Structure formats: C-alpha cells, structure tokens
Tab-separated table of C-alpha atoms and ligand atoms in Angstrom:
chain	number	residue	atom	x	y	z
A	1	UNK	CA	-9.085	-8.450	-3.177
A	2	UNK	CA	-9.309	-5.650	-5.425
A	3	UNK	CA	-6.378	-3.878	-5.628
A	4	UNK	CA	-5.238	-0.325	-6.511
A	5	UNK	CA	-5.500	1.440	-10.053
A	6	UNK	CA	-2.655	1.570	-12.024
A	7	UNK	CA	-0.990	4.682	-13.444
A	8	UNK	CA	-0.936	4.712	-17.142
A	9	UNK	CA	2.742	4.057	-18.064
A	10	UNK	CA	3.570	6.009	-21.165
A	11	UNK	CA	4.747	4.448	-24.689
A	12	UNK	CA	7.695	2.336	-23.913
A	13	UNK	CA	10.855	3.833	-25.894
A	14	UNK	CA	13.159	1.884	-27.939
A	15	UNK	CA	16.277	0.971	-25.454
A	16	UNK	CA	19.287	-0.473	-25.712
A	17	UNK	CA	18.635	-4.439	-24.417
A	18	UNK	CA	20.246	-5.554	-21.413
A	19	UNK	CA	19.051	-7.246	-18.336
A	20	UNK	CA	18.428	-6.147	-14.592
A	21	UNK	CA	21.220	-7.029	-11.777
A	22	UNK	CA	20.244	-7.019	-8.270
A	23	UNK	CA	21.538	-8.107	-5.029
A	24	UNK	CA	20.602	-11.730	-4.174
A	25	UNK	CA	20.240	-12.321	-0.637
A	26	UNK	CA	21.200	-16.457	-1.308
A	27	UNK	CA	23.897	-15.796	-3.617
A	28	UNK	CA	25.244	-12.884	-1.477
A	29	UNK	CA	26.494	-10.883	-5.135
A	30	UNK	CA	24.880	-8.770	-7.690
A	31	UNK	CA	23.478	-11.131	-10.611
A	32	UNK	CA	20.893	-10.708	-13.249
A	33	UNK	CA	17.216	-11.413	-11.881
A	34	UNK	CA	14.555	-12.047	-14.427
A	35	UNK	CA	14.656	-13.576	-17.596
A	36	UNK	CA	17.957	-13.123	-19.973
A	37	UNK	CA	18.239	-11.221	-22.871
A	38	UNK	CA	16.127	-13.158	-25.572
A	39	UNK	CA	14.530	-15.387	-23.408
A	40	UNK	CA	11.033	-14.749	-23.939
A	41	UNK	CA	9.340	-15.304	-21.359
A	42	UNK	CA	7.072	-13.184	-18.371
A	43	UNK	CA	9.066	-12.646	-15.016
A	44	UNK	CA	7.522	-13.589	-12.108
A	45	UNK	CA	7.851	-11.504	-8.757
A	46	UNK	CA	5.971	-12.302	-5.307
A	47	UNK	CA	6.394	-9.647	-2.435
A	48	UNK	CA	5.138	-10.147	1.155
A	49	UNK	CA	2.547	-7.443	1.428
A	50	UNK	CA	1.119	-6.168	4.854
A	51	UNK	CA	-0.304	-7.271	8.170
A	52	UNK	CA	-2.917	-4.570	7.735
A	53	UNK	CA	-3.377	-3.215	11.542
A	54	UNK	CA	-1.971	0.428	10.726
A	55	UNK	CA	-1.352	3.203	8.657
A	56	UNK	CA	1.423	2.396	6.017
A	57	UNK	CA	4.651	3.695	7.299
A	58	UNK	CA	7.633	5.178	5.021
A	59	UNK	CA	9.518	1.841	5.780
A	60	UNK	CA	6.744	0.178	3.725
A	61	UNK	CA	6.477	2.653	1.459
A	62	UNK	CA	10.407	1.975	0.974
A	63	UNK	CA	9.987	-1.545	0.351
A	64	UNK	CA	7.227	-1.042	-2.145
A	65	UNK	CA	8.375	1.171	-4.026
A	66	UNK	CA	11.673	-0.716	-3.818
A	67	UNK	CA	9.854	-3.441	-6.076
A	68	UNK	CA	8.056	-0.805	-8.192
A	69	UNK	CA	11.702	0.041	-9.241
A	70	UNK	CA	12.481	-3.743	-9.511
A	71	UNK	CA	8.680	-3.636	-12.102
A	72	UNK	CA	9.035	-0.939	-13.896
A	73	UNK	CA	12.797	-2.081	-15.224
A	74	UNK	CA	11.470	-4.990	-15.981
A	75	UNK	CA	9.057	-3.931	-18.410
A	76	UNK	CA	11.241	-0.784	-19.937
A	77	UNK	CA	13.473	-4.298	-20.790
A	78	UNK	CA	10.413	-5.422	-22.680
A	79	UNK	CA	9.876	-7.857	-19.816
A	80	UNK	CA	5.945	-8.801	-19.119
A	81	UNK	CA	5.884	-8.522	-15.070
A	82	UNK	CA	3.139	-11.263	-13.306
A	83	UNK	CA	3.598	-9.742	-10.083
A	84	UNK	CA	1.714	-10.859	-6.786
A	85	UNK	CA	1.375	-9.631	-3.116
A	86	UNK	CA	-0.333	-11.179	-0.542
A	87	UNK	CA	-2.475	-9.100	2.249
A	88	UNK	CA	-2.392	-11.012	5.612
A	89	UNK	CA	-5.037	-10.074	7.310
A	90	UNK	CA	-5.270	-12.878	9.634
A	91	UNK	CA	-2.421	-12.319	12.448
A	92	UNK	CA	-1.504	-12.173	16.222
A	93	UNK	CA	-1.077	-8.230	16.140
A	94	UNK	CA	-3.957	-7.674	13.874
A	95	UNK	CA	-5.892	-9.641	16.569
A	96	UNK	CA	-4.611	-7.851	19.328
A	97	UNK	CA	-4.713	-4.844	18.073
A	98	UNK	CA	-8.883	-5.000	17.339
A	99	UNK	CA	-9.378	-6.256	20.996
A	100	UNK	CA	-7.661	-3.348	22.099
A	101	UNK	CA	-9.231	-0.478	20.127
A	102	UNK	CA	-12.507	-2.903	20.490
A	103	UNK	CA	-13.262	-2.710	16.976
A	104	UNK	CA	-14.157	-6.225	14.878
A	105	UNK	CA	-10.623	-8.100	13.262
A	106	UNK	CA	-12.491	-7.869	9.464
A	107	UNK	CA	-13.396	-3.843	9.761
A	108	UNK	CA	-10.033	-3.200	10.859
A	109	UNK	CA	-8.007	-4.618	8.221
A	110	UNK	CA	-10.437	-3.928	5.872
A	111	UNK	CA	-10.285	-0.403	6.885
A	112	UNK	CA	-6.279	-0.693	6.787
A	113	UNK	CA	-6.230	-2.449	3.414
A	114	UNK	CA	-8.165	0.960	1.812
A	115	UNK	CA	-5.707	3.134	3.377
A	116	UNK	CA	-3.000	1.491	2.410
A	117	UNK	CA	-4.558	0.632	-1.569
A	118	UNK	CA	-4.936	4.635	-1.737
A	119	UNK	CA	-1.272	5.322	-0.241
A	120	UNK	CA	0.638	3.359	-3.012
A	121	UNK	CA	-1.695	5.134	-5.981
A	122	UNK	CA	-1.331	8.310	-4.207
A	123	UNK	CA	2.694	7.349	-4.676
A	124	UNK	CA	2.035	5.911	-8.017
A	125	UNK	CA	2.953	2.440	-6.995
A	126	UNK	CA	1.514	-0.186	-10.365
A	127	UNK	CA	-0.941	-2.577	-9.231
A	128	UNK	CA	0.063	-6.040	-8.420
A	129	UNK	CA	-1.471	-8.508	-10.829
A	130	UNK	CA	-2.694	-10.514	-7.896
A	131	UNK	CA	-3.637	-9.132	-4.397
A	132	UNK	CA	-5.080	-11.916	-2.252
A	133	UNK	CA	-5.326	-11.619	1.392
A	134	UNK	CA	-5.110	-14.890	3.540
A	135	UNK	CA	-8.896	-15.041	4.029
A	136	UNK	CA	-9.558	-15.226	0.610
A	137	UNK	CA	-6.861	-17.828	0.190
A	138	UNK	CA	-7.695	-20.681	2.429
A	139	UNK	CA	-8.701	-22.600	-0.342
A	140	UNK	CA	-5.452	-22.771	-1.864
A	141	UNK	CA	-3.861	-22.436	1.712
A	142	UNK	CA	-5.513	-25.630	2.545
A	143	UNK	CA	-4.594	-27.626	-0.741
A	144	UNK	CA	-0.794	-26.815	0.083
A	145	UNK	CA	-1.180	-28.209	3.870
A	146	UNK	CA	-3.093	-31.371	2.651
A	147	UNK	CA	0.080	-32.145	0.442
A	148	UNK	CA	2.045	-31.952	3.843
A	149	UNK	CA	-0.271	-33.757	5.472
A	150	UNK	CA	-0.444	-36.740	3.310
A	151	UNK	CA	3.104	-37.062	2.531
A	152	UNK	CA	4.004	-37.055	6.486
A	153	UNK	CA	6.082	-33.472	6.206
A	154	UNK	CA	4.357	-32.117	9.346
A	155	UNK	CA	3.457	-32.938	12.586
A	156	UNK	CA	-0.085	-32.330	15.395
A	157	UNK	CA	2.030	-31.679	18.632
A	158	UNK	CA	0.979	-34.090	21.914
A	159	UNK	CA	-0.292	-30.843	24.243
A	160	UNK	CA	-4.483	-30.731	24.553
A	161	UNK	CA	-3.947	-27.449	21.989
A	162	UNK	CA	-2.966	-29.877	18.876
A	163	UNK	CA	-1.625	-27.182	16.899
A	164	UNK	CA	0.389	-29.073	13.603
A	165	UNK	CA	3.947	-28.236	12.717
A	166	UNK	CA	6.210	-28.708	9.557
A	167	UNK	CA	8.799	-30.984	10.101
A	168	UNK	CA	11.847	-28.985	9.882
A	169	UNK	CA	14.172	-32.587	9.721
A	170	UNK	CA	17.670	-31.248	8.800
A	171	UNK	CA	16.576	-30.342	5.133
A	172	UNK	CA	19.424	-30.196	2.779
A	173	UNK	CA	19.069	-26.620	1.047
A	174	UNK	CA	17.653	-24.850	4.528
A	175	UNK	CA	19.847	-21.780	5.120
A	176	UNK	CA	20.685	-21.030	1.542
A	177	UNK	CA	18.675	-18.248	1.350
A	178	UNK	CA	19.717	-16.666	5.171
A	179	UNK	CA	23.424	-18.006	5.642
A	180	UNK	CA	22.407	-17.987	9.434
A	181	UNK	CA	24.456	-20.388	11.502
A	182	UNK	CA	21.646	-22.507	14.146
A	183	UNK	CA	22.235	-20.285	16.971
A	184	UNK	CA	21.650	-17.091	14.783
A	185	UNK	CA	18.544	-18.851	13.251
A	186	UNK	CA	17.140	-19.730	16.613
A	187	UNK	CA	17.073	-16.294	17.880
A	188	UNK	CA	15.814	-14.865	14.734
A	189	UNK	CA	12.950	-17.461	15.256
A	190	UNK	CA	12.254	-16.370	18.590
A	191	UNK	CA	12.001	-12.994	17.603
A	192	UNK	CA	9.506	-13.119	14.776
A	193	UNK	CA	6.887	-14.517	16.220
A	194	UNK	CA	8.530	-18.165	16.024
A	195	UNK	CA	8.300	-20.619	19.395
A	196	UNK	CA	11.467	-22.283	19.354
A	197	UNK	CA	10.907	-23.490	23.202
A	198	UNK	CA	7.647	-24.951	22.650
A	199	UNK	CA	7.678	-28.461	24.266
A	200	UNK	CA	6.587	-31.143	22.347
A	201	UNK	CA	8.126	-30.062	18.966
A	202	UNK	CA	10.666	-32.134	17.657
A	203	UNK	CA	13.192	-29.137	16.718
A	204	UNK	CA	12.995	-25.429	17.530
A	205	UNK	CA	12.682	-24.370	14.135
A	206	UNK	CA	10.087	-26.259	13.342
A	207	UNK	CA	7.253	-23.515	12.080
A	208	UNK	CA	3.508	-23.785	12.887
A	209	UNK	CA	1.781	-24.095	9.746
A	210	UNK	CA	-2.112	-24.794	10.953
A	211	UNK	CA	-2.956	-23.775	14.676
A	212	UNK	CA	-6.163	-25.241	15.888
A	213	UNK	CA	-9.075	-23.132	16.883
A	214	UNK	CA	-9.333	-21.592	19.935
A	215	UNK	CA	-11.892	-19.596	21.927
A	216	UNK	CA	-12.369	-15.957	21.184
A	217	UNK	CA	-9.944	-16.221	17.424
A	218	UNK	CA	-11.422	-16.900	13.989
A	219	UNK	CA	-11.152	-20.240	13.009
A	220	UNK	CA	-12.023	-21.924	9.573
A	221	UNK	CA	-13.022	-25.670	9.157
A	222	UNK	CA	-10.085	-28.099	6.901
A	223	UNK	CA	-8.705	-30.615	6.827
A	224	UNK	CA	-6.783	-31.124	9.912
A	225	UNK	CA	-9.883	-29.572	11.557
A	226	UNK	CA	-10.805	-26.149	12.513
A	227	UNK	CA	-8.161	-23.528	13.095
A	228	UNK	CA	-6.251	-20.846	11.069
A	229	UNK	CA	-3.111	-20.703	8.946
A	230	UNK	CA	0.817	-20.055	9.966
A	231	UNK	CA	2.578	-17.131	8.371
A	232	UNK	CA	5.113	-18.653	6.485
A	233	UNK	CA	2.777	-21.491	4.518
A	234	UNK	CA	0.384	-18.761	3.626
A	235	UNK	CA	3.065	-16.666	1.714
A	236	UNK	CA	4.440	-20.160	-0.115
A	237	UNK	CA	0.854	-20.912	-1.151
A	238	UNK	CA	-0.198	-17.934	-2.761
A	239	UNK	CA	2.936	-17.840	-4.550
A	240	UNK	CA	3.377	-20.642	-6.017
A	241	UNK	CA	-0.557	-21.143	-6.726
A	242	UNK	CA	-0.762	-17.477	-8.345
A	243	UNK	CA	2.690	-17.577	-10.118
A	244	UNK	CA	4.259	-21.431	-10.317
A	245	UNK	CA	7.061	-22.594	-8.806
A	246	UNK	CA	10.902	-20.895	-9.735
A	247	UNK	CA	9.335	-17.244	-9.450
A	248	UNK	CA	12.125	-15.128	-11.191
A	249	UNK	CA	12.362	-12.925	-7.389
A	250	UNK	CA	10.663	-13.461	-3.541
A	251	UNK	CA	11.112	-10.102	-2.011
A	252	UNK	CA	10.171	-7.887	0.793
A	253	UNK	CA	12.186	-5.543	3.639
A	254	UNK	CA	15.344	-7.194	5.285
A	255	UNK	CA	13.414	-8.084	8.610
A	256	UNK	CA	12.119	-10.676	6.988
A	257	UNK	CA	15.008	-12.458	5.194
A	258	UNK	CA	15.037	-14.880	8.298
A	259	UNK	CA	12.707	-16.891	9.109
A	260	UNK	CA	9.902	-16.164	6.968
A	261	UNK	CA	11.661	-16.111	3.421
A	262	UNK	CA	13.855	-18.928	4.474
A	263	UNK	CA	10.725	-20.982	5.942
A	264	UNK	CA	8.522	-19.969	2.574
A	265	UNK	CA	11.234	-21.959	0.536
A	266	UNK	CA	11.214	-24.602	2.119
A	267	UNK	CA	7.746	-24.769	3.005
A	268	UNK	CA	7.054	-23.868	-1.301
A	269	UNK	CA	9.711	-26.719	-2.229
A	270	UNK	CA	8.122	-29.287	0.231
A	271	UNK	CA	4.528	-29.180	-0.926
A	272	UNK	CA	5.764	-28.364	-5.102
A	273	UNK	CA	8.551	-30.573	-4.841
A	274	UNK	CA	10.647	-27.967	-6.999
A	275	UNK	CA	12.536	-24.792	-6.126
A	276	UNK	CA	10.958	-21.692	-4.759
A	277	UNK	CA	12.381	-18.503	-5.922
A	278	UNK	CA	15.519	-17.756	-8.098
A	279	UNK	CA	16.088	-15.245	-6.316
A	280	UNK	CA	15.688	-13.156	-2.700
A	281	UNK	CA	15.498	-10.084	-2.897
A	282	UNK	CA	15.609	-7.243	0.454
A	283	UNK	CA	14.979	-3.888	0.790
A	284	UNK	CA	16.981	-2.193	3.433
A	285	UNK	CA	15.502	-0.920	6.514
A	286	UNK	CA	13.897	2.958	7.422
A	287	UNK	CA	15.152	3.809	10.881
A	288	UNK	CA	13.207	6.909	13.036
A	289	UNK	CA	14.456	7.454	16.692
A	290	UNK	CA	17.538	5.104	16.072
A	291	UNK	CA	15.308	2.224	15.510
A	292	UNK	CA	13.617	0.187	12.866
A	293	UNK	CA	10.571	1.793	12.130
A	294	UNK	CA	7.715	-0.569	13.230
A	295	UNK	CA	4.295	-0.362	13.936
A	296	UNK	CA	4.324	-2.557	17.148
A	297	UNK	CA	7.028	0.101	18.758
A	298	UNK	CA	4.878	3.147	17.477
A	299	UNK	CA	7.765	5.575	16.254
A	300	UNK	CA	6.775	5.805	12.690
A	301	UNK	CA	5.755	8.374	9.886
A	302	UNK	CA	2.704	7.652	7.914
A	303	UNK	CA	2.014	8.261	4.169
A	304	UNK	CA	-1.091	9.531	5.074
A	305	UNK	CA	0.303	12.099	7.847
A	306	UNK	CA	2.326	13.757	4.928
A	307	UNK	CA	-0.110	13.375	2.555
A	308	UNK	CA	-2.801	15.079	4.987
A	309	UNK	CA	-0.051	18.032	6.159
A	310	UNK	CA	-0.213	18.426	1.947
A	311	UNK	CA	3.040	17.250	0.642
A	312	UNK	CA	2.858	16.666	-2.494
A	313	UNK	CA	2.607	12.476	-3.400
A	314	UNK	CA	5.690	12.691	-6.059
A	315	UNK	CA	8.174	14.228	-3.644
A	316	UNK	CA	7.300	11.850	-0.820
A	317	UNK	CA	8.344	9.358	-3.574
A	318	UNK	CA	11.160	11.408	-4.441
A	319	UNK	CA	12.335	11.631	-0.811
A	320	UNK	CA	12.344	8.056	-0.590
A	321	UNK	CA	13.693	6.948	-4.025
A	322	UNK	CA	16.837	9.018	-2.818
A	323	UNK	CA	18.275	6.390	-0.881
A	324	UNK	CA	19.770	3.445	-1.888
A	325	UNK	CA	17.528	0.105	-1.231
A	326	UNK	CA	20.646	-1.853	0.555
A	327	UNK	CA	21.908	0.547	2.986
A	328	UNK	CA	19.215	1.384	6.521
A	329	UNK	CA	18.982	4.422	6.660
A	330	UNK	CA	17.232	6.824	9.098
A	331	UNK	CA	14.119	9.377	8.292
A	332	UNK	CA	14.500	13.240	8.506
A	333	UNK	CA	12.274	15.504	8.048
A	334	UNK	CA	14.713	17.370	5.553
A	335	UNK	CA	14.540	14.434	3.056
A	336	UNK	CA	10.655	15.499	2.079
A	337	UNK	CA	11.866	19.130	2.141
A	338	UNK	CA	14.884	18.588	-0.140
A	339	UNK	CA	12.634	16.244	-2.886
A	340	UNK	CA	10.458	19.354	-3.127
A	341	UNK	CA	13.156	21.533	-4.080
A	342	UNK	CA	13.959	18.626	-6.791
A	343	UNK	CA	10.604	18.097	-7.886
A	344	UNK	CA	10.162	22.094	-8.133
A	345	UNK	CA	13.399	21.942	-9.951
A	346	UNK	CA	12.156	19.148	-12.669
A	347	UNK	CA	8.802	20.611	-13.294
A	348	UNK	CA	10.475	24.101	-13.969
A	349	UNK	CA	12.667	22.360	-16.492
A	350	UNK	CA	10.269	20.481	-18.410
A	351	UNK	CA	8.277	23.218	-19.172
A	352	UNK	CA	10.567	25.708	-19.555
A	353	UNK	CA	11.227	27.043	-23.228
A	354	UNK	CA	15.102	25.695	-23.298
A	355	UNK	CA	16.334	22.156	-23.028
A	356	UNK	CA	19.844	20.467	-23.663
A	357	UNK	CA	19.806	16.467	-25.703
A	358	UNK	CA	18.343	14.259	-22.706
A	359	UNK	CA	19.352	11.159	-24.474
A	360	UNK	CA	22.542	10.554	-22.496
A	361	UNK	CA	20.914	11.774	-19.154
A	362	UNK	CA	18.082	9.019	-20.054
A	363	UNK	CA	20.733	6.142	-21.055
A	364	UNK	CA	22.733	6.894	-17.665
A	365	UNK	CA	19.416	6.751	-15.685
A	366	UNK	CA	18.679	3.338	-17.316
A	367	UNK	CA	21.994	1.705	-16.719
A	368	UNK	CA	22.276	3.165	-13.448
A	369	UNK	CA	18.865	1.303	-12.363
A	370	UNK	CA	19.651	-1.989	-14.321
A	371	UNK	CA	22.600	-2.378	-12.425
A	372	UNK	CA	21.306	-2.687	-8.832
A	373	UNK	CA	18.764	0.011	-9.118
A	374	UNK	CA	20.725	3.124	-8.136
A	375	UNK	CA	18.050	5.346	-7.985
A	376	UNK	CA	19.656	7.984	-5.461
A	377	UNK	CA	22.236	7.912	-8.543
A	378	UNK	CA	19.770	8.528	-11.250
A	379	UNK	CA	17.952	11.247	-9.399
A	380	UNK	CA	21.060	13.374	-9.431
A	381	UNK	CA	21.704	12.131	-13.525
A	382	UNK	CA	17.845	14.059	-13.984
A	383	UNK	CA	18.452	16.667	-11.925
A	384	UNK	CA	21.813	17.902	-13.980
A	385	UNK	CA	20.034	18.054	-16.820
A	386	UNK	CA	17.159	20.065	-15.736
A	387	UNK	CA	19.844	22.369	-14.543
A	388	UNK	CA	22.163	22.460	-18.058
A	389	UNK	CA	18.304	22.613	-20.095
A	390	UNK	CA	17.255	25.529	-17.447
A	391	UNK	CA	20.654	27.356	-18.590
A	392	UNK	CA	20.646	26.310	-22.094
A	393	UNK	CA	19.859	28.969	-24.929
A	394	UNK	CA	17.617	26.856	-27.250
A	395	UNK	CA	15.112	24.019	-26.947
A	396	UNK	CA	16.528	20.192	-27.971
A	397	UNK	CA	13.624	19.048	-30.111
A	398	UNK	CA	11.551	16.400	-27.454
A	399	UNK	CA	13.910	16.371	-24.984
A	400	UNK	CA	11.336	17.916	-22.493
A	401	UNK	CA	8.801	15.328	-23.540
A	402	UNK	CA	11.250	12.482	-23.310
A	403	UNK	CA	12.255	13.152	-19.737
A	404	UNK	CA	9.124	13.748	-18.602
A	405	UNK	CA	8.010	10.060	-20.139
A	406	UNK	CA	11.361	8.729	-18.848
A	407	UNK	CA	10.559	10.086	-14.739
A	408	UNK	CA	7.283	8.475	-15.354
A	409	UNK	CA	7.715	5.314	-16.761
A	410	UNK	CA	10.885	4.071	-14.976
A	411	UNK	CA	10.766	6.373	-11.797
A	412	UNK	CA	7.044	6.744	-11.177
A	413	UNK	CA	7.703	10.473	-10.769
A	414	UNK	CA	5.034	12.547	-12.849
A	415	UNK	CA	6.404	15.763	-13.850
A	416	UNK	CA	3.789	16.586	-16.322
B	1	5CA	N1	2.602	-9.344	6.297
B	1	5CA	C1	3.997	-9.563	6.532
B	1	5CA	C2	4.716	-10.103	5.321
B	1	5CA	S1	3.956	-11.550	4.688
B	1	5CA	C3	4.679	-8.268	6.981
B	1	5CA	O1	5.868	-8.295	7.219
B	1	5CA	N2	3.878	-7.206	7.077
B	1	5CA	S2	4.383	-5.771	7.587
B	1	5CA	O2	3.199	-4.910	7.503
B	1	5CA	O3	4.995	-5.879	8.856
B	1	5CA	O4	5.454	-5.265	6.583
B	1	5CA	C4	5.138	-5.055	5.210
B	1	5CA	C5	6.427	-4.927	4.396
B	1	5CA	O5	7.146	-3.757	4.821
B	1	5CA	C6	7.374	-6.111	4.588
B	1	5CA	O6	8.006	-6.412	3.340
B	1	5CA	C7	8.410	-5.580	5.574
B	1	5CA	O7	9.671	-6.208	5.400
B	1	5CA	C8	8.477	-4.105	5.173
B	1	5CA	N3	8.889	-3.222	6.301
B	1	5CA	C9	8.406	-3.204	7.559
B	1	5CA	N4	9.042	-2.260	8.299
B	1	5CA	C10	9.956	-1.660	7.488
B	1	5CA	C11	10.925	-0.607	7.657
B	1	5CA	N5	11.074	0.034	8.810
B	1	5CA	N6	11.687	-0.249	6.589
B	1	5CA	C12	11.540	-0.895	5.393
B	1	5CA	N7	10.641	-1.883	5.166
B	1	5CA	C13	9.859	-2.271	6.198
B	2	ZN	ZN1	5.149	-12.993	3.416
C-alpha cells in the first residue's frame, strides 16, 4: 500500500552522540533501544497500525506520533530508521461494521486507509518505509503458517468449522513481554477478541492463526485450505518478512501489550526460530468520558473533526506531544486551545527581530527526548526561549533558524 508523503526533514545538525532510552515493557526499566553508540547499523521498528473501520481518533494519533518521536531521535542520532506498519484491513469489526452501514468490506477500509494516510501528513507524521495491509500480505502470511504447519506448532480443531490454532504448549519465554500471571492472561484473552472457552482447543490461550472460510466472509485459498488470517500471525509475518528477526523495538498503544504483542513473539520466534523484538515498546492510553477512547464504544475525537472545525495541524500535534507517552491521560478541549497559544507564541519568536543563544534550549530538548522522550518537558525548554528571545534586545546570529530546524526535525512542529 502506498503510504503517506514524507515531510522534508531539514539538514541534520552536528550533536553530541548518545543513544535513545525508553521504557521496555519486558524489561519493566528505562534502557537504551536501538543500536549503541558506534554500532553501525539501521534500527529496525515495527508498529501495529490500524483496523481501518473509522476515522483516526487522538488516541491513535497519540500512539503514532508516539513512534514519530521514537523516529525522528533515531535519526538526529545518525541512526538510519527501517520502519514498518502494518494496515489490517481484514477484521471482525471491519466486517461488521460494512454489513451495518451496508457498504462493501474493501471500499470501506480503503476509504479509511485515505483518511487516515492524509491525517498523519496533515500532523506531519514520516512515512513508514513499509505499509502493507493484510490483504496484500497473504503471501508472506501464508509462508509463516506453512512453517507451523509442517513443523506440528499448530493445530485444525475437531468441530465441523476446522478453524487451526497455534499450539500454545507451555512455551518457555511466554509472558516475558506481559508479566501477566494465567488468570490475568486469560481474561485479557477473552477480552481482545481471544476465545479462551472454545471447546476443542487444547489450552485457552491457544490463538487462532488461520480460520476456515465461511459463508458471507472473504476467504482466500492456502495451504490449510480456504479461509483468512488470525491477528496476531499477521503482525509477526510482516515483521519479520519486511524487517528480520531481533527488530531493535515492536510497539503500539498499551491495549495491546497483552495478548497480541505477547502472542506476535511467540508466534515470530516459532516460525523464525530466533527472537522477536528487543524491545516492547507502549504508548499510554487517551481517555474521553472516563474511558479509553475506542472506536467500538463511539466516544472519540477525530483528527479530521479538528482539522475540519480549522485547527491548525501543528497545534493538534502540539496538544498531543504535551503529554507524556506513559501516563493515560484524558482529552480536553483546553489542550488544543492551550497548543495554539504555544504555537502562536513560537511563530512570533522565530520571526521576531530579537533572539537569545538557542544552543542550550536545543541540547536540553535533545537530552530530554533521548532519555524517555519527555516531550511535555521539551515543549516548555522551547517555549522559555521564545519568551527570553521575544524580550531580548538583540538578535543571536541563527538562533531563529536553528530552532525553527530543531521543532521540525525532532518535534515535527513547523514553525516556519
Ligand atoms: N490493527 C490493530 C493493531 S495490529 C489495532 O489495534 N488497530 S486499532 O485501530 O484499534 O489501533 C491502532 C493503534 O492505536 C494501536 O497501536 C492501538 O494500541 C492504538 N490506540 C487505540 N486506541 C487508543 C487510545 N485510546 N489511546 C492511545 N492509543 C490507542
Ligand atoms: Zn499488530
């Protein structure tokens, strides 16, 4: 799938080397993600993309920009990014949602997709290397399950549906990545779209990875005959065939730390036969009407609501970069409002006629991102220096030009 275009990044500046620490999920600390200091080598970063039924909400926007953050370190580092996202636009509520509204499955996600493609370069999101959705990846989808297949790691259940299972079996290393205790993981399952009840399956956790056709759903022919694909083997597929095995970071919001992550790496590990990720990586949640916003309970905000009541793309980013990506945190109204003021606030200063020295405003915004990406932090760095420059009483040679390139590059914020 084609994805988005790009914003031009500006002309990386020389910066002090260093690496980028973020919170892993598996190791449950801060630690560096992405290659060391020296070590020259691309980093590698797959995030789950969208079930493409609606409008992109601000919790996805979160999440994505989240991982923008996560890119655009990276390559102020020097780093080359191979980033992938997957599009799965084959899905229960996808389905459900175009019998309802009686339009066809493929108009509505591709309809979805384009609305979502111009969101994130409305917010200046960069492009993922790789965008496939799960349609275009049965293919590879299909090479992964014959790998199960052959070496016995799943299962066709005895019920007249024949749907085929991976064999959950005790692994050793299931759980790393989720420190769930069985109970927890159970009714995790249960509530993302997992069947731990299911007779015939020989444990609950066990995860559908090919269910056979049935009347009135898309089906595609393979090798364990016609049907389509389970979540979780899809996202370990296109990972590991578009960027290898060991990707430097799996990542996505927190709802899906259990079961999908946990199921992709062991799903990834049992068809590669080497670790999945390094490291797991979650964006917190966006609440609205004390709940997680979610398109299947309808209280949301679009990108495209704010975008069409003309708020301007940079401080919807703004307003959303001004939380912290660990902590849930609930949508007001008042956050867009505020990242005006701030946006008004950093346009007056770079092109006003007095400026004070932005390099230690620009090295405090780079280690405050390296280490865990404080961005709510680093917005606050930028915005005392537009106030000092605004009161200053001559112009610091470039230091307009570099901040503006510095909001760009690393933040995604044009002031320009
Ligand atoms: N297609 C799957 C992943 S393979 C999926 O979860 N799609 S989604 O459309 O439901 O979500 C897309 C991304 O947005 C996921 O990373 C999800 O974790 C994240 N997300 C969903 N709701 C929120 C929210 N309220 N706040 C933050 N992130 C969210
Ligand atoms: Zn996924």
């Amino acid at each position: 799938m084609q994805s988005w275009k790009s914003p031009a990044l500006p002309g990386r500046q020389d910066t002090a080397p260093g690496e980028l620490r973020l919170y892993d999920t598996a190791v449950q600390a801060v630690v560096p993600v992405g290659p060391s200091p020296g070590e020259n080598r691309p980093a590698t970063m797959y995030v789950c993309g969208i079930t493409p039924y609606d409008a992109t909400h601000l919790g996805h926007a979160f999440t994505y920009l989240t991982f923008d953050l996560v890119n655009r370190v990276w390559r102020d580092l020097g780093v080359d990014v191979r980033y992938s996202q997957n599009v799965t636009d084959i899905d229960d509520p996808l389905l459900e949602r175009a019998g309802l509204t009686g339009v066809d499955w493929r108009d509505l996600a591709a309809n979805q997709i384009a609305l979502f493609a111009s969101d994130m370069e409305a917010l200046r999101v960069l492009a993922p290397d790789s965008f496939l959705t799960v349609t275009e990846s049965l293919p590879l989808i299909e090479d992964a399950m014959s790998v199960l297949h052959s070496t016995h790691q799943i299962y066709q259940i005895g019920d007249d549906t024949a749907d085929w299972y991976f064999s959950f079996d005790g692994r050793p290393g299931f759980g790393r990545e989720s420190h769930l205790d069985g109970d927890q993981m159970r009714a995790s399952f249960a509530d993302h779209g997992g069947d731990p009840d299911r007779p015939g399956k020989r444990h609950p956790l066990d995860a559908l990875v090919w269910r056979q056709a049935r009347d009135n759903e898309p089906w595609w022919e393979s090798v364990l005959g016609p049907g389509r694909p389970g979540w979780h083997l899809e996202c370990a597929a296109i990972a590991c065939s578009t960027l290898g095995t060991g990707i430097d970071l799996q990542g996505g919001g927190s709802d899906l730390i259990f079961p999908h992550h946990e199921m992709c790496a062991i799903q990834g590990q049992a068809f590669t036969g080497l670790p999945f990720a390094r490291a797991f990586v979650h964006s917190s949640m966006v609440w609205l009407d004390g709940e997680k916003m979610s398109k299947s309970k309808g209280n949301l905000v679009t990108v495209s609501d704010l975008l069409g009541q003309r708020a301007d793309p940079m401080a919807i980013r703004l307003a959303l970069l001004g939380h912290h990506y660990r902590a849930d945190w609930q949508w007001h109204p008042e956050f867009l409002a505020q990242a005006t003021r701030r946006l008004d606030l950093w346009r007056e200063a770079v092109h006003a006629v007095t400026s004070v020295d932005a390099g230690p405003a620009i090295a405090a915004v780079r280690d405050l991102l390296r280490d865990d990406l404080r961005a709510d932090r680093a917005l606050e760095v930028i915005d005392a220096w537009a106030v000092a420059s605004l009161a200053a009483e001559e112009d610091h040679p470039g230091a307009r030009q570099q901040m503006a390139d510095l909001a760009d590059g690393l933040l995604g914020v044009g002031i320009a």
